[in-house]
Coordinates of C-alpha atoms in Angstrom, one line a residue:
Chain A
G56 CA 87.7 111.6 107.2
E57 CA 91.1 111.8 105.7
D58 CA 92.1 108.9 103.6
V59 CA 94.8 108.1 101.0
E60 CA 94.6 105.1 98.7
Q61 CA 97.2 103.4 96.5
S62 CA 97.5 100.2 94.6
L63 CA 99.6 97.8 96.5
F64 CA 101.9 96.2 93.9
L65 CA 103.5 97.2 90.6
S66 CA 105.9 95.2 88.5
V67 CA 107.8 96.6 85.5
R68 CA 110.7 95.7 83.3
E69 CA 113.9 97.5 83.6
G70 CA 114.0 100.5 81.2
D71 CA 110.2 100.8 81.1
S72 CA 108.3 103.7 82.8
S73 CA 106.5 103.1 86.1
V74 CA 103.4 104.9 87.1
I75 CA 102.3 104.8 90.7
N76 CA 98.8 106.2 91.4
C77 CA 97.3 107.7 94.6
T78 CA 93.9 109.1 95.4
Y79 CA 93.1 111.2 98.5
T80 CA 90.0 112.5 100.1
D81 CA 91.2 115.6 102.0
S82 CA 91.2 118.4 99.5
S83 CA 92.8 120.8 102.0
S84 CA 96.2 119.2 101.6
T85 CA 98.6 122.0 100.9
Y86 CA 101.4 119.7 99.8
L87 CA 101.4 116.1 98.6
Y88 CA 104.4 114.0 99.0
W89 CA 106.0 110.9 97.6
Y90 CA 108.3 109.0 100.0
K91 CA 110.5 106.0 99.2
Q92 CA 111.3 103.1 101.6
E93 CA 114.0 100.7 100.5
P94 CA 114.5 97.4 102.3
G95 CA 116.1 97.9 105.6
A96 CA 116.3 101.6 105.2
G97 CA 114.2 104.5 106.5
L98 CA 111.6 106.5 104.7
Q99 CA 113.1 109.2 102.4
L100 CA 111.4 112.1 100.8
L101 CA 111.5 111.5 97.0
T102 CA 109.5 114.5 95.8
Y103 CA 106.5 116.7 96.6
I104 CA 104.1 118.9 94.8
F105 CA 102.3 122.1 96.0
S106 CA 98.6 121.8 95.7
N107 CA 98.3 124.7 93.1
M108 CA 100.6 122.9 90.7
D109 CA 99.5 120.4 88.0
M110 CA 102.9 118.9 87.3
K111 CA 106.4 118.8 88.7
Q112 CA 109.3 117.2 86.9
D113 CA 112.6 116.3 88.6
Q114 CA 115.0 114.3 86.5
R115 CA 113.5 110.9 85.9
L116 CA 110.5 111.7 88.2
T117 CA 107.2 113.3 87.1
V118 CA 104.5 114.1 89.5
L119 CA 101.0 114.8 88.1
L120 CA 98.2 116.3 90.3
N121 CA 94.5 116.4 89.3
K122 CA 92.8 118.3 92.1
K123 CA 89.4 117.9 90.7
D124 CA 89.7 114.1 90.8
K125 CA 91.9 114.2 93.9
H126 CA 94.4 112.0 92.0
L127 CA 98.2 112.1 92.3
S128 CA 100.6 110.0 90.3
L129 CA 104.3 109.5 90.3
R130 CA 106.0 108.5 87.0
I131 CA 109.5 107.1 87.0
A132 CA 111.1 107.1 83.6
D133 CA 113.7 104.5 82.6
T134 CA 113.0 102.4 85.7
Q135 CA 116.1 100.8 87.2
T136 CA 116.5 97.8 89.5
G137 CA 117.6 100.3 92.2
D138 CA 114.2 101.9 92.0
S139 CA 112.7 98.7 93.6
A140 CA 111.2 99.9 96.8
I141 CA 107.9 100.8 98.5
Y142 CA 106.5 104.2 97.5
F143 CA 104.2 106.0 99.8
C144 CA 101.9 108.8 98.9
A145 CA 101.2 111.2 101.8
G146 CA 99.3 114.4 102.3
H147 CA 98.6 116.8 105.2
N148 CA 96.1 119.4 105.9
A149 CA 97.1 123.0 106.5
G150 CA 96.5 122.8 110.2
N151 CA 99.2 123.4 112.7
N152 CA 99.8 119.8 113.5
R153 CA 101.1 119.1 110.1
K154 CA 100.6 115.4 110.6
L155 CA 100.9 113.3 107.4
I156 CA 98.2 111.0 106.3
W157 CA 99.7 108.0 104.4
G158 CA 98.7 105.5 101.8
L159 CA 99.5 101.9 102.4
G160 CA 102.4 102.1 100.0
T161 CA 102.9 100.6 96.5
S162 CA 105.6 97.9 96.3
L163 CA 107.5 98.4 93.0
A164 CA 109.4 95.4 91.6
V165 CA 111.7 96.0 88.7
N166 CA 112.6 93.0 86.7
P167 CA 115.8 92.8 84.7
Chain B
G95 CA 125.9 113.7 108.9
A96 CA 123.6 113.6 112.0
G97 CA 120.2 112.3 111.0
V98 CA 117.4 111.1 113.2
S99 CA 118.4 108.2 115.3
Q100 CA 116.3 105.7 117.2
S101 CA 117.1 103.2 119.8
P102 CA 116.9 100.3 120.2
S103 CA 116.8 99.2 116.6
N104 CA 115.0 95.9 117.7
K105 CA 113.1 95.1 120.9
V106 CA 111.6 91.8 121.8
T107 CA 109.5 91.8 124.9
E108 CA 107.0 89.6 126.7
K109 CA 103.3 90.5 126.8
G110 CA 102.5 92.7 129.8
K111 CA 106.0 94.3 130.1
D112 CA 106.6 98.0 129.6
V113 CA 108.9 99.3 126.9
E114 CA 110.6 102.6 126.2
L115 CA 111.6 103.7 122.7
R116 CA 113.9 106.6 122.2
C117 CA 114.2 109.2 119.4
D118 CA 117.0 111.7 118.9
P119 CA 115.9 114.2 116.3
I120 CA 118.1 116.3 114.0
S121 CA 119.5 119.1 116.1
G122 CA 117.4 122.3 115.8
H123 CA 114.3 120.6 114.5
T124 CA 111.4 121.8 116.5
A125 CA 108.8 119.4 115.3
L126 CA 108.9 115.7 116.2
Y127 CA 106.5 113.0 115.1
W128 CA 105.9 109.4 116.1
Y129 CA 104.4 106.9 113.6
R130 CA 103.7 103.2 113.7
Q131 CA 104.1 100.9 110.7
S132 CA 102.3 97.6 111.0
L133 CA 102.4 94.9 108.4
G134 CA 99.6 95.6 105.9
Q135 CA 98.5 98.7 107.7
G136 CA 100.7 101.4 106.3
L137 CA 101.9 104.3 108.5
E138 CA 99.8 105.4 111.4
F139 CA 100.3 108.8 113.0
L140 CA 100.7 108.5 116.8
I141 CA 101.7 111.9 118.2
Y142 CA 103.2 115.3 117.2
F143 CA 105.4 117.5 119.3
Q144 CA 106.2 121.2 118.7
G145 CA 109.0 121.9 121.1
N146 CA 108.2 120.1 124.3
S147 CA 104.4 120.2 124.0
A148 CA 102.2 117.8 122.2
P149 CA 99.4 119.7 120.5
D150 CA 98.1 116.5 118.8
K151 CA 98.0 113.2 120.6
S152 CA 95.0 112.0 118.6
G153 CA 96.8 109.0 117.2
L154 CA 97.8 107.3 120.4
P155 CA 95.8 104.0 120.3
S156 CA 95.1 103.7 124.0
D157 CA 96.1 105.1 127.4
R158 CA 98.9 102.5 127.5
F159 CA 100.8 104.7 125.1
S160 CA 102.4 107.9 126.2
A161 CA 105.2 110.1 125.0
E162 CA 107.3 112.9 126.3
R163 CA 109.9 115.2 124.9
T164 CA 112.5 117.1 127.0
G165 CA 114.7 120.0 126.2
G166 CA 113.1 120.3 122.8
S167 CA 115.1 117.4 121.7
V168 CA 115.0 113.7 122.7
S169 CA 111.6 112.0 122.8
T170 CA 110.6 108.8 124.5
L171 CA 107.6 106.8 123.5
T172 CA 106.4 104.5 126.4
I173 CA 104.1 101.5 126.0
Q174 CA 102.9 100.0 129.2
R175 CA 101.6 96.5 129.6
T176 CA 102.5 95.6 126.0
Q177 CA 100.1 93.5 123.9
Q178 CA 100.8 91.4 120.8
E179 CA 99.0 93.8 118.7
D180 CA 101.6 96.5 119.6
S181 CA 104.1 94.6 117.5
A182 CA 105.2 97.0 114.7
V183 CA 107.9 99.2 113.6
Y184 CA 107.8 102.6 115.4
L185 CA 109.2 105.4 113.4
C186 CA 110.2 108.9 114.5
A187 CA 110.5 111.9 112.2
S188 CA 111.6 115.4 112.8
S189 CA 111.1 118.6 110.9
L190 CA 112.1 122.3 110.9
A191 CA 108.6 123.3 109.9
R192 CA 106.4 125.7 111.8
G193 CA 103.0 126.8 110.7
T194 CA 101.7 125.9 107.3
G195 CA 104.8 126.1 105.1
F196 CA 106.4 123.2 103.5
G197 CA 108.4 121.0 105.8
E198 CA 110.1 117.8 104.9
Q199 CA 110.0 115.2 107.6
F200 CA 113.2 113.3 108.1
F201 CA 112.7 109.8 109.3
G202 CA 114.8 107.7 111.6
P203 CA 115.5 103.9 110.9
G204 CA 112.7 102.8 113.3
T205 CA 112.5 100.5 116.2
R206 CA 111.1 97.0 115.5
L207 CA 109.0 96.0 118.4
T208 CA 108.0 92.3 118.8
V209 CA 105.7 91.4 121.7
L210 CA 105.7 87.6 122.4

C-alpha cells in the first residue's frame, strides 16, 4: 500500500543547514510536496517537485528526488528560528481522486 | 484574502453526541478534501469531493462518519455518536485541480474536536 515515512525530529543551530528526509512507497506519485505547519497555523505548501525532476531550488530551499530509491529530501540553507515548524512530506498517485498520502511530519527545532 | 475557513475552531462534546463540522472552501475551487490529524498519527485522508459528488470516501473510518457538499461550495462533516478516539483536528482543504495536473491544496485552520 501507499506509505510515506519521515524522521520525527530534527534539531539544528541557527545558520546551519537542515536536511529533512522522506521515503515513499508509491512510485506512481506524479508530484511530491513539502508542507509546513507552524504552531497554531494551518498547513501551507512550501514547495513541490515533479516526479521527472532530480532537483528543484527555490531561494533557501533545495528539494532532491531519487526516484530509484524513492527518497525525497528538503534542504533549508541558513536555517532561521522562524523555520521552526513541522514539515510534512506528501505524495499522491495520478488517479482522479488526487488524495495526498502524508508522512507523520518532522518537527524542526532551530536553536539560537 | 478569502482562504479556506472552518467552523467551529474548537468543539468539546460528550461521548455519544453528534457533531457537525463546517468547511467553506476558496470560491471557485471544485475539489474539497477532509483530513484528520491525530496526535502521533499524522494526517489521515477522510473524503474527497469533486463538485458535489464524493468519488472517494475510502478514508471514512466508520459509518458514524458522513459528509456532504452542497452547491459545489460548503461542506459539512458529521460524526454521529462520537467516541473518544474521534478526538483530533479535522482539516479541510480545497483545490482548483482537475484530472492529473498539479494542484496545490489550500488548507483551513482546522477544527479541534475533543470528545470527553
